[in-house]
Coordinates of N, CA, C and O in Angstrom, one line a residue:
Chain A
M1 N -36.8 -74.6 95.3 CA -36.6 -74.8 93.9 C -37.7 -74.2 93.0 O -38.9 -74.4 93.4
A2 N -37.4 -73.6 91.9 CA -38.4 -73.1 91.1 C -39.3 -74.2 90.5 O -38.8 -75.3 90.2
R3 N -40.5 -73.9 90.3 CA -41.4 -74.9 89.7 C -41.0 -75.2 88.2 O -40.6 -74.3 87.5
T4 N -41.1 -76.5 87.9 CA -40.6 -76.8 86.5 C -41.7 -77.5 85.7 O -42.8 -77.9 86.3
I5 N -41.5 -77.6 84.4 CA -42.5 -78.3 83.6 C -41.7 -79.3 82.7 O -40.6 -79.0 82.3
S6 N -42.3 -80.4 82.4 CA -41.6 -81.4 81.6 C -42.0 -81.2 80.1 O -43.2 -81.1 79.8
V7 N -41.0 -81.0 79.3 CA -41.3 -80.6 77.9 C -40.6 -81.7 77.0 O -39.5 -82.1 77.3
E8 N -41.2 -82.0 75.9 CA -40.7 -82.9 74.9 C -39.3 -82.4 74.4 O -39.2 -81.3 73.9
L9 N -38.3 -83.2 74.5 CA -36.9 -82.8 74.2 C -36.7 -82.4 72.7 O -36.1 -81.4 72.4
A10 N -37.3 -83.2 71.8 CA -37.1 -82.9 70.4 C -37.7 -81.6 70.0 O -37.1 -80.8 69.3
G11 N -38.9 -81.3 70.5 CA -39.6 -80.0 70.2 C -38.8 -78.8 70.8 O -38.7 -77.8 70.2
F12 N -38.3 -79.1 72.0 CA -37.6 -78.0 72.7 C -36.3 -77.7 72.0 O -35.8 -76.5 71.9
T13 N -35.6 -78.7 71.4 CA -34.4 -78.6 70.7 C -34.7 -77.8 69.4 O -33.9 -76.9 69.0
G14 N -35.8 -78.1 68.8 CA -36.2 -77.4 67.5 C -36.4 -75.9 67.8 O -36.1 -75.0 67.0
L15 N -37.0 -75.6 69.0 CA -37.2 -74.3 69.4 C -35.9 -73.5 69.6 O -35.8 -72.4 69.1
F16 N -34.9 -74.2 70.1 CA -33.6 -73.6 70.2 C -33.0 -73.2 68.9 O -32.5 -72.2 68.6
R17 N -33.1 -74.2 68.0 CA -32.6 -74.1 66.6 C -33.3 -72.8 65.9 O -32.6 -72.0 65.3
D18 N -34.6 -72.7 66.0 CA -35.3 -71.6 65.5 C -34.8 -70.3 66.1 O -34.6 -69.3 65.3
L19 N -34.8 -70.2 67.4 CA -34.4 -69.0 68.0 C -33.0 -68.6 67.6 O -32.7 -67.4 67.4
E20 N -32.1 -69.5 67.6 CA -30.7 -69.2 67.1 C -30.7 -68.6 65.7 O -30.1 -67.6 65.5
E21 N -31.5 -69.2 64.9 CA -31.6 -68.7 63.5 C -32.2 -67.3 63.5 O -31.7 -66.4 62.8
Y22 N -33.2 -67.0 64.2 CA -33.9 -65.7 64.2 C -32.9 -64.6 64.8 O -32.8 -63.5 64.2
V23 N -32.2 -65.0 65.8 CA -31.3 -64.0 66.4 C -30.2 -63.6 65.5 O -29.9 -62.5 65.2
V24 N -29.5 -64.7 64.9 CA -28.4 -64.4 64.0 C -28.9 -63.7 62.7 O -28.3 -62.7 62.3
S25 N -30.1 -64.1 62.2 CA -30.6 -63.5 61.0 C -31.0 -62.0 61.2 O -30.7 -61.2 60.4
L26 N -31.7 -61.8 62.3 CA -32.2 -60.4 62.5 C -31.0 -59.5 62.7 O -31.0 -58.4 62.2
D27 N -30.0 -60.0 63.4 CA -28.8 -59.2 63.6 C -28.2 -58.8 62.2 O -27.8 -57.7 62.0
R28 N -28.1 -59.8 61.3 CA -27.5 -59.5 60.0 C -28.4 -58.5 59.2 O -27.9 -57.6 58.6
V29 N -29.7 -58.8 59.2 CA -30.6 -58.0 58.4 C -30.6 -56.5 59.0 O -30.5 -55.6 58.2
L30 N -30.7 -56.4 60.3 CA -30.7 -55.0 60.8 C -29.4 -54.3 60.6 O -29.4 -53.1 60.4
S31 N -28.3 -55.0 60.7 CA -27.0 -54.4 60.4 C -27.0 -53.9 59.0 O -26.5 -52.8 58.7
R32 N -27.5 -54.6 58.1 CA -27.5 -54.2 56.7 C -28.4 -53.0 56.4 O -28.1 -52.1 55.7
I33 N -29.5 -53.0 57.1 CA -30.4 -51.9 57.0 C -29.8 -50.6 57.6 O -29.8 -49.5 57.1
G34 N -29.1 -50.9 58.7 CA -28.4 -49.8 59.4 C -27.3 -49.2 58.5 O -26.9 -48.0 58.5
A35 N -26.7 -50.1 57.6 CA -25.7 -49.6 56.7 C -26.2 -49.1 55.4 O -25.5 -48.8 54.4
G36 N -27.6 -48.9 55.3 CA -28.1 -48.2 54.2 C -29.0 -49.1 53.2 O -29.6 -48.5 52.3
E37 N -29.1 -50.4 53.5 CA -29.9 -51.2 52.6 C -31.4 -50.9 52.8 O -31.8 -50.4 53.8
D38 N -32.1 -51.2 51.8 CA -33.6 -51.0 51.8 C -34.2 -51.8 52.9 O -34.0 -53.0 53.0
P39 N -35.0 -51.2 53.8 CA -35.7 -51.9 54.9 C -36.6 -53.0 54.4 O -37.0 -53.9 55.2
R40 N -36.9 -53.1 53.1 CA -37.7 -54.2 52.6 C -37.0 -55.5 52.7 O -37.7 -56.6 52.7
I41 N -35.7 -55.6 52.9 CA -35.0 -56.9 53.1 C -35.5 -57.6 54.4 O -35.5 -58.8 54.4
L42 N -36.0 -56.8 55.3 CA -36.5 -57.5 56.6 C -37.8 -58.2 56.2 O -38.0 -59.4 56.6
L43 N -38.7 -57.6 55.4 CA -39.9 -58.3 55.0 C -39.6 -59.5 54.1 O -40.2 -60.6 54.3
E44 N -38.6 -59.4 53.3 CA -38.2 -60.5 52.4 C -37.7 -61.7 53.3 O -38.0 -62.8 53.1
Y45 N -36.9 -61.4 54.3 CA -36.4 -62.4 55.2 C -37.6 -63.1 55.9 O -37.7 -64.3 55.9
V46 N -38.4 -62.3 56.5 CA -39.6 -62.8 57.3 C -40.5 -63.8 56.4 O -40.9 -64.8 56.9
V47 N -40.7 -63.3 55.2 CA -41.5 -64.1 54.3 C -40.8 -65.4 53.8 O -41.3 -66.5 53.8
E48 N -39.6 -65.2 53.3 CA -38.8 -66.3 52.6 C -38.5 -67.4 53.6 O -38.4 -68.6 53.3
Y49 N -38.2 -67.0 54.9 CA -37.9 -68.0 55.9 C -39.1 -68.5 56.6 O -39.0 -69.2 57.6
G50 N -40.3 -68.1 56.2 CA -41.5 -68.7 56.7 C -41.8 -68.4 58.2 O -42.4 -69.2 58.9
L51 N -41.3 -67.2 58.7 CA -41.4 -66.9 60.1 C -42.9 -67.0 60.7 O -43.1 -67.5 61.7
P52 N -43.9 -66.4 59.9 CA -45.2 -66.4 60.5 C -45.7 -67.8 60.9 O -46.1 -68.1 62.0
S53 N -45.5 -68.8 59.9 CA -46.0 -70.1 60.2 C -45.1 -70.9 61.2 O -45.6 -71.6 62.1
R54 N -43.8 -70.6 61.2 CA -42.9 -71.3 62.1 C -43.1 -70.8 63.5 O -43.0 -71.5 64.5
L55 N -43.3 -69.5 63.7 CA -43.6 -68.9 65.0 C -45.0 -69.4 65.5 O -45.1 -69.7 66.7
A56 N -45.9 -69.6 64.6 CA -47.2 -70.1 65.0 C -47.1 -71.6 65.5 O -47.7 -72.0 66.5
Q57 N -46.3 -72.4 64.8 CA -46.0 -73.8 65.2 C -45.3 -73.8 66.6 O -45.6 -74.6 67.4
A58 N -44.3 -72.9 66.8 CA -43.6 -72.9 68.1 C -44.6 -72.5 69.2 O -44.6 -73.1 70.3
R59 N -45.5 -71.6 68.9 CA -46.5 -71.2 69.9 C -47.4 -72.4 70.2 O -47.8 -72.6 71.4
E60 N -47.8 -73.2 69.2 CA -48.6 -74.4 69.5 C -47.9 -75.3 70.4 O -48.4 -75.9 71.3
F61 N -46.6 -75.6 70.1 CA -45.8 -76.5 70.8 C -45.7 -76.1 72.3 O -45.9 -76.9 73.2
V62 N -45.3 -74.8 72.5 CA -45.2 -74.3 73.9 C -46.5 -74.2 74.6 O -46.6 -74.6 75.7
G63 N -47.5 -73.8 73.8 CA -48.9 -73.7 74.4 C -49.4 -75.0 74.8 O -50.0 -75.2 75.9
D64 N -49.3 -76.0 74.0 CA -49.8 -77.4 74.3 C -49.1 -78.0 75.5 O -49.7 -78.6 76.4
S65 N -47.8 -77.8 75.6 CA -47.0 -78.3 76.7 C -47.5 -77.6 78.0 O -47.6 -78.3 79.0
L66 N -47.7 -76.3 77.9 CA -48.1 -75.5 79.1 C -49.5 -75.9 79.5 O -49.8 -76.0 80.7
E67 N -50.4 -76.1 78.5 CA -51.8 -76.4 78.8 C -51.9 -77.7 79.6 O -52.8 -77.8 80.5
R68 N -51.1 -78.6 79.4 CA -51.1 -79.9 80.1 C -50.9 -79.7 81.6 O -51.3 -80.5 82.4
V69 N -50.2 -78.6 81.9 CA -49.8 -78.4 83.3 C -50.7 -77.3 84.0 O -51.2 -77.5 85.1
I70 N -51.0 -76.2 83.3 CA -51.8 -75.2 83.9 C -53.2 -75.2 83.5 O -54.1 -74.5 84.1
G71 N -53.6 -76.0 82.5 CA -55.0 -76.0 82.0 C -55.3 -75.0 80.9 O -54.6 -74.0 80.8
A72 N -56.4 -75.3 80.2 CA -56.7 -74.5 79.0 C -57.2 -73.1 79.4 O -56.9 -72.1 78.7
E73 N -57.9 -73.0 80.5 CA -58.4 -71.7 80.9 C -57.2 -70.7 81.3 O -57.2 -69.5 80.9
A74 N -56.3 -71.2 82.1 CA -55.2 -70.4 82.5 C -54.3 -70.0 81.3 O -53.8 -68.8 81.2
L75 N -54.2 -70.9 80.3 CA -53.5 -70.6 79.1 C -54.1 -69.5 78.3 O -53.5 -68.5 77.8
E76 N -55.5 -69.6 78.2 CA -56.3 -68.6 77.5 C -56.1 -67.2 78.1 O -56.0 -66.2 77.4
E77 N -56.1 -67.2 79.4 CA -56.0 -66.0 80.1 C -54.6 -65.3 79.8 O -54.6 -64.1 79.7
I78 N -53.6 -66.1 79.8 CA -52.3 -65.5 79.5 C -52.3 -64.9 78.1 O -51.8 -63.8 77.9
A79 N -52.8 -65.7 77.2 CA -52.9 -65.2 75.8 C -53.6 -63.9 75.6 O -53.2 -63.0 74.9
E80 N -54.7 -63.8 76.4 CA -55.5 -62.6 76.3 C -54.8 -61.4 76.8 O -55.2 -60.2 76.4
Q81 N -53.9 -61.6 77.8 CA -53.2 -60.4 78.4 C -52.1 -59.9 77.5 O -51.5 -58.8 77.8
V82 N -51.7 -60.6 76.5 CA -50.6 -60.2 75.7 C -50.9 -59.0 74.9 O -52.0 -58.8 74.3
E83 N -50.0 -58.0 74.9 CA -50.2 -56.8 74.2 C -49.5 -56.8 72.8 O -48.3 -56.5 72.8
A84 N -50.2 -57.2 71.8 CA -49.6 -57.3 70.5 C -49.6 -55.9 69.8 O -50.2 -54.9 70.3
Y85 N -48.9 -55.8 68.7 CA -48.8 -54.6 67.9 C -50.2 -54.1 67.5 O -51.1 -54.9 67.1
R86 N -50.4 -52.8 67.6 CA -51.6 -52.2 67.2 C -51.4 -51.0 66.3 O -50.4 -50.3 66.5
D87 N -52.3 -50.8 65.4 CA -52.2 -49.5 64.6 C -52.3 -48.3 65.5 O -53.2 -48.2 66.4
K88 N -51.3 -47.4 65.4 CA -51.3 -46.3 66.3 C -52.1 -45.1 65.7 O -52.3 -44.1 66.4
K89 N -52.5 -45.2 64.5 CA -53.2 -44.1 63.9 C -54.6 -43.9 64.4 O -55.3 -44.9 64.7
Chain B
M1 N -42.2 -93.7 75.3 CA -42.5 -92.3 75.5 C -41.4 -91.4 75.0 O -40.2 -91.8 75.2
A2 N -41.7 -90.3 74.5 CA -40.6 -89.4 74.0 C -39.8 -88.9 75.1 O -40.3 -88.7 76.3
R3 N -38.5 -88.7 74.9 CA -37.6 -88.1 75.9 C -38.1 -86.7 76.2 O -38.4 -85.9 75.4
T4 N -38.0 -86.4 77.5 CA -38.4 -85.0 77.9 C -37.3 -84.3 78.7 O -36.3 -84.9 79.1
I5 N -37.5 -83.0 78.8 CA -36.6 -82.2 79.5 C -37.4 -81.3 80.5 O -38.5 -80.9 80.3
S6 N -36.8 -81.1 81.7 CA -37.4 -80.3 82.7 C -37.0 -78.9 82.6 O -35.9 -78.5 82.5
V7 N -38.0 -78.0 82.4 CA -37.8 -76.6 82.1 C -38.5 -75.7 83.2 O -39.6 -76.1 83.7
E8 N -37.8 -74.7 83.6 CA -38.4 -73.7 84.6 C -39.7 -73.2 84.0 O -39.8 -72.6 83.0
L9 N -40.8 -73.3 84.9 CA -42.1 -73.0 84.4 C -42.3 -71.5 84.1 O -42.9 -71.1 83.1
A10 N -41.7 -70.6 84.9 CA -41.9 -69.2 84.7 C -41.3 -68.7 83.4 O -41.9 -68.0 82.6
G11 N -40.1 -69.2 83.1 CA -39.5 -68.9 81.9 C -40.2 -69.4 80.7 O -40.3 -68.8 79.6
F12 N -40.7 -70.6 80.8 CA -41.5 -71.3 79.7 C -42.8 -70.5 79.4 O -43.2 -70.4 78.3
T13 N -43.4 -70.1 80.5 CA -44.6 -69.3 80.4 C -44.3 -67.9 79.6 O -45.1 -67.5 78.8
G14 N -43.2 -67.3 80.0 CA -42.8 -66.1 79.3 C -42.6 -66.3 77.8 O -42.9 -65.5 77.0
L15 N -42.0 -67.5 77.5 CA -41.8 -67.9 76.1 C -43.1 -67.9 75.4 O -43.2 -67.5 74.2
F16 N -44.1 -68.5 76.0 CA -45.4 -68.6 75.4 C -46.0 -67.2 75.1 O -46.5 -66.9 74.1
R17 N -45.9 -66.4 76.1 CA -46.4 -65.0 76.0 C -45.7 -64.3 74.9 O -46.4 -63.6 74.0
D18 N -44.4 -64.4 74.8 CA -43.7 -63.7 73.7 C -44.1 -64.3 72.3 O -44.4 -63.5 71.4
L19 N -44.2 -65.6 72.2 CA -44.6 -66.2 70.9 C -46.0 -65.8 70.5 O -46.3 -65.5 69.3
E20 N -46.9 -65.8 71.5 CA -48.3 -65.3 71.2 C -48.2 -63.9 70.6 O -48.9 -63.5 69.7
E21 N -47.5 -63.0 71.3 CA -47.3 -61.6 70.8 C -46.8 -61.6 69.4 O -47.3 -60.8 68.6
Y22 N -45.7 -62.3 69.1 CA -45.1 -62.3 67.8 C -46.0 -62.7 66.7 O -46.1 -62.1 65.6
V23 N -46.8 -63.8 67.0 CA -47.7 -64.4 66.0 C -48.8 -63.4 65.7 O -49.1 -63.1 64.5
V24 N -49.4 -62.8 66.7 CA -50.5 -61.9 66.5 C -50.0 -60.6 65.8 O -50.6 -60.1 64.9
S25 N -48.9 -60.1 66.3 CA -48.4 -58.9 65.7 C -47.9 -59.0 64.3 O -48.3 -58.2 63.4
L26 N -47.2 -60.1 64.0 CA -46.7 -60.3 62.6 C -47.9 -60.4 61.7 O -47.9 -59.9 60.6
D27 N -49.0 -61.1 62.1 CA -50.2 -61.3 61.3 C -50.8 -59.9 61.0 O -51.1 -59.6 59.9
R28 N -50.8 -59.0 62.0 CA -51.4 -57.7 61.8 C -50.5 -56.9 60.9 O -51.0 -56.2 59.9
V29 N -49.2 -56.9 61.1 CA -48.3 -56.1 60.3 C -48.3 -56.6 58.9 O -48.4 -55.7 58.0
L30 N -48.2 -57.9 58.7 CA -48.2 -58.4 57.3 C -49.5 -58.1 56.6 O -49.5 -57.9 55.4
S31 N -50.6 -58.2 57.3 CA -51.9 -57.9 56.7 C -51.9 -56.4 56.2 O -52.4 -56.1 55.1
R32 N -51.4 -55.6 57.0 CA -51.4 -54.1 56.6 C -50.5 -53.9 55.5 O -50.8 -53.1 54.6
I33 N -49.3 -54.5 55.4 CA -48.4 -54.4 54.3 C -49.1 -54.9 53.0 O -49.1 -54.3 52.0
G34 N -49.8 -56.1 53.2 CA -50.5 -56.6 52.1 C -51.6 -55.7 51.6 O -52.0 -55.7 50.4
A35 N -52.1 -54.9 52.5 CA -53.2 -54.0 52.1 C -52.6 -52.6 51.6 O -53.4 -51.7 51.4
G36 N -51.3 -52.6 51.4 CA -50.7 -51.4 50.8 C -49.9 -50.5 51.7 O -49.3 -49.5 51.2
E37 N -49.8 -50.8 52.9 CA -49.0 -50.0 53.9 C -47.5 -50.1 53.5 O -47.1 -51.2 53.0
D38 N -46.7 -49.1 53.9 CA -45.3 -49.1 53.7 C -44.6 -50.3 54.5 O -44.9 -50.4 55.7
P39 N -43.8 -51.1 53.8 CA -43.2 -52.3 54.4 C -42.3 -51.9 55.6 O -41.9 -52.7 56.4
R40 N -42.0 -50.6 55.7 CA -41.2 -50.1 56.8 C -41.9 -50.3 58.2 O -41.2 -50.3 59.2
I41 N -43.2 -50.5 58.2 CA -43.9 -50.7 59.5 C -43.4 -52.0 60.2 O -43.4 -52.2 61.4
L42 N -42.9 -53.0 59.4 CA -42.4 -54.2 59.9 C -41.1 -53.9 60.7 O -40.9 -54.4 61.8
L43 N -40.2 -53.1 60.1 CA -39.0 -52.7 60.8 C -39.3 -51.9 62.1 O -38.7 -52.1 63.1
E44 N -40.3 -51.0 62.0 CA -40.7 -50.3 63.2 C -41.2 -51.2 64.3 O -40.9 -51.0 65.5
Y45 N -42.0 -52.2 63.9 CA -42.5 -53.1 64.9 C -41.4 -53.8 65.6 O -41.3 -53.9 66.8
V46 N -40.5 -54.4 64.8 CA -39.3 -55.2 65.3 C -38.5 -54.4 66.2 O -38.0 -54.9 67.3
V47 N -38.2 -53.1 65.9 CA -37.4 -52.3 66.7 C -38.1 -51.8 68.0 O -37.6 -51.9 69.1
E48 N -39.4 -51.3 67.8 CA -40.1 -50.7 68.9 C -40.4 -51.8 70.0 O -40.5 -51.5 71.2
Y49 N -40.7 -53.0 69.6 CA -41.0 -54.0 70.5 C -39.8 -54.8 71.0 O -39.9 -55.8 71.6
G50 N -38.6 -54.3 70.6 CA -37.4 -54.9 71.1 C -37.2 -56.4 70.8 O -36.6 -57.1 71.6
L51 N -37.6 -56.8 69.6 CA -37.5 -58.2 69.2 C -36.1 -58.8 69.2 O -35.9 -59.9 69.7
P52 N -35.1 -58.0 68.7 CA -33.7 -58.6 68.7 C -33.3 -59.0 70.1 O -32.8 -60.1 70.3
S53 N -33.4 -58.1 71.1 CA -32.9 -58.5 72.5 C -33.8 -59.5 73.1 O -33.4 -60.4 73.9
R54 N -35.1 -59.4 72.9 CA -36.1 -60.4 73.5 C -35.9 -61.8 72.9 O -35.9 -62.8 73.7
L55 N -35.6 -61.9 71.6 CA -35.4 -63.2 71.0 C -34.0 -63.7 71.5 O -33.9 -64.9 71.7
A56 N -33.1 -62.9 71.7 CA -31.8 -63.3 72.2 C -31.9 -63.8 73.7 O -31.3 -64.9 74.0
Q57 N -32.7 -63.2 74.5 CA -33.0 -63.6 75.8 C -33.7 -65.0 75.8 O -33.3 -65.9 76.6
A58 N -34.6 -65.2 74.9 CA -35.4 -66.4 74.8 C -34.4 -67.5 74.4 O -34.4 -68.7 74.9
R59 N -33.5 -67.2 73.5 CA -32.5 -68.2 73.1 C -31.6 -68.6 74.2 O -31.3 -69.8 74.4
E60 N -31.2 -67.6 75.1 CA -30.4 -68.0 76.3 C -31.2 -68.9 77.2 O -30.6 -69.9 77.7
F61 N -32.4 -68.6 77.4 CA -33.2 -69.4 78.3 C -33.3 -70.8 77.8 O -33.1 -71.8 78.6
V62 N -33.7 -71.0 76.6 CA -33.9 -72.3 76.0 C -32.5 -73.0 75.9 O -32.4 -74.2 76.3
G63 N -31.5 -72.3 75.5 CA -30.2 -72.9 75.4 C -29.6 -73.3 76.7 O -29.0 -74.4 76.8
D64 N -29.8 -72.5 77.7 CA -29.2 -72.9 79.1 C -30.0 -74.1 79.6 O -29.3 -75.0 80.2
S65 N -31.3 -74.2 79.4 CA -32.1 -75.3 79.9 C -31.6 -76.6 79.1 O -31.4 -77.7 79.7
L66 N -31.4 -76.4 77.8 CA -31.0 -77.6 77.0 C -29.5 -78.0 77.4 O -29.3 -79.2 77.4
E67 N -28.7 -77.1 77.6 CA -27.3 -77.4 77.9 C -27.1 -78.3 79.1 O -26.3 -79.1 79.2
R68 N -28.0 -78.0 80.1 CA -27.9 -78.8 81.3 C -28.2 -80.3 81.0 O -27.8 -81.2 81.8
V69 N -28.9 -80.6 80.0 CA -29.3 -82.0 79.6 C -28.3 -82.6 78.6 O -27.9 -83.7 78.7
I70 N -28.1 -81.8 77.5 CA -27.3 -82.4 76.4 C -25.8 -82.0 76.5 O -25.0 -82.6 75.7
G71 N -25.5 -81.0 77.3 CA -24.1 -80.6 77.4 C -23.7 -79.5 76.4 O -24.4 -79.3 75.4
A72 N -22.7 -78.7 76.7 CA -22.3 -77.5 76.0 C -21.9 -77.9 74.6 O -22.2 -77.1 73.6
E73 N -21.2 -79.0 74.4 CA -20.7 -79.3 73.1 C -21.8 -79.6 72.1 O -21.8 -79.2 71.0
A74 N -22.8 -80.4 72.6 CA -23.9 -80.8 71.7 C -24.7 -79.5 71.3 O -25.2 -79.4 70.2
L75 N -24.8 -78.6 72.3 CA -25.6 -77.4 72.0 C -24.9 -76.6 71.0 O -25.5 -76.0 70.1
E76 N -23.6 -76.4 71.1 CA -22.7 -75.7 70.2 C -22.9 -76.3 68.8 O -23.0 -75.5 67.8
E77 N -22.9 -77.6 68.7 CA -23.0 -78.3 67.4 C -24.4 -77.9 66.7 O -24.4 -77.7 65.5
I78 N -25.4 -77.9 67.5 CA -26.8 -77.6 67.0 C -26.7 -76.2 66.5 O -27.2 -75.9 65.4
A79 N -26.2 -75.2 67.3 CA -26.1 -73.8 66.9 C -25.4 -73.6 65.6 O -25.7 -72.8 64.7
E80 N -24.3 -74.4 65.4 CA -23.5 -74.3 64.2 C -24.2 -74.7 62.9 O -23.8 -74.3 61.9
Q81 N -25.1 -75.7 63.1 CA -25.8 -76.2 61.9 C -26.9 -75.3 61.4 O -27.5 -75.6 60.4
V82 N -27.3 -74.3 62.2 CA -28.4 -73.5 61.9 C -28.1 -72.6 60.6 O -27.0 -72.1 60.5
E83 N -29.0 -72.6 59.7 CA -28.8 -71.8 58.5 C -29.5 -70.5 58.6 O -30.7 -70.4 58.2
A84 N -28.8 -69.5 59.0 CA -29.4 -68.2 59.1 C -29.4 -67.4 57.8 O -28.7 -67.9 56.8
Y85 N -30.1 -66.3 57.8 CA -30.1 -65.4 56.6 C -28.7 -65.0 56.2 O -27.9 -64.7 57.0
R86 N -28.5 -65.1 54.9 CA -27.3 -64.6 54.3 C -27.5 -63.7 53.1 O -28.5 -63.9 52.4
D87 N -26.6 -62.8 52.9 CA -26.7 -62.0 51.7 C -26.6 -62.8 50.5 O -25.7 -63.7 50.3
K88 N -27.6 -62.6 49.6 CA -27.6 -63.5 48.4 C -26.8 -62.9 47.2 O -26.6 -63.5 46.2
K89 N -26.4 -61.6 47.4 CA -25.7 -61.0 46.3 C -24.3 -61.5 46.1 O -23.6 -61.8 47.1

């Protein structure tokens, strides 16, 4: 059996709610941009719906749960390996 | 003690990795837009990094884990209550 981790149910449910919202919203926003709307509506969505801080909160929740099992060092290592967006110029 | 849910560790770690990437990337993209860059770079990031399909995969993972504990009906109900982006016009 695959290794599992015990996660607080309320926080995990909140995570599902957020992801459901992001998926449905992005689909709508990208459809509208595809239909000719100003790409700026994506920025408006991201800012109005508070995605930066909500995603940061979700990362804290998942990271804290994970840290209790794998330890701070292993968590740090995973975070360091992530390849985030970079300026290509 | 708060109610907990058992979640597959590998998938949960992947979730952390994704969230870390989104938080760092959004911060960089929004900083650059704030500094005068074309807001279109947000759309480019979202598309190039495959956020719509990756967020949908994360939703499946979290939703499937949750469904095993709370059942399909309760999950559906949560999804229906989510207030996603809507056209304001």
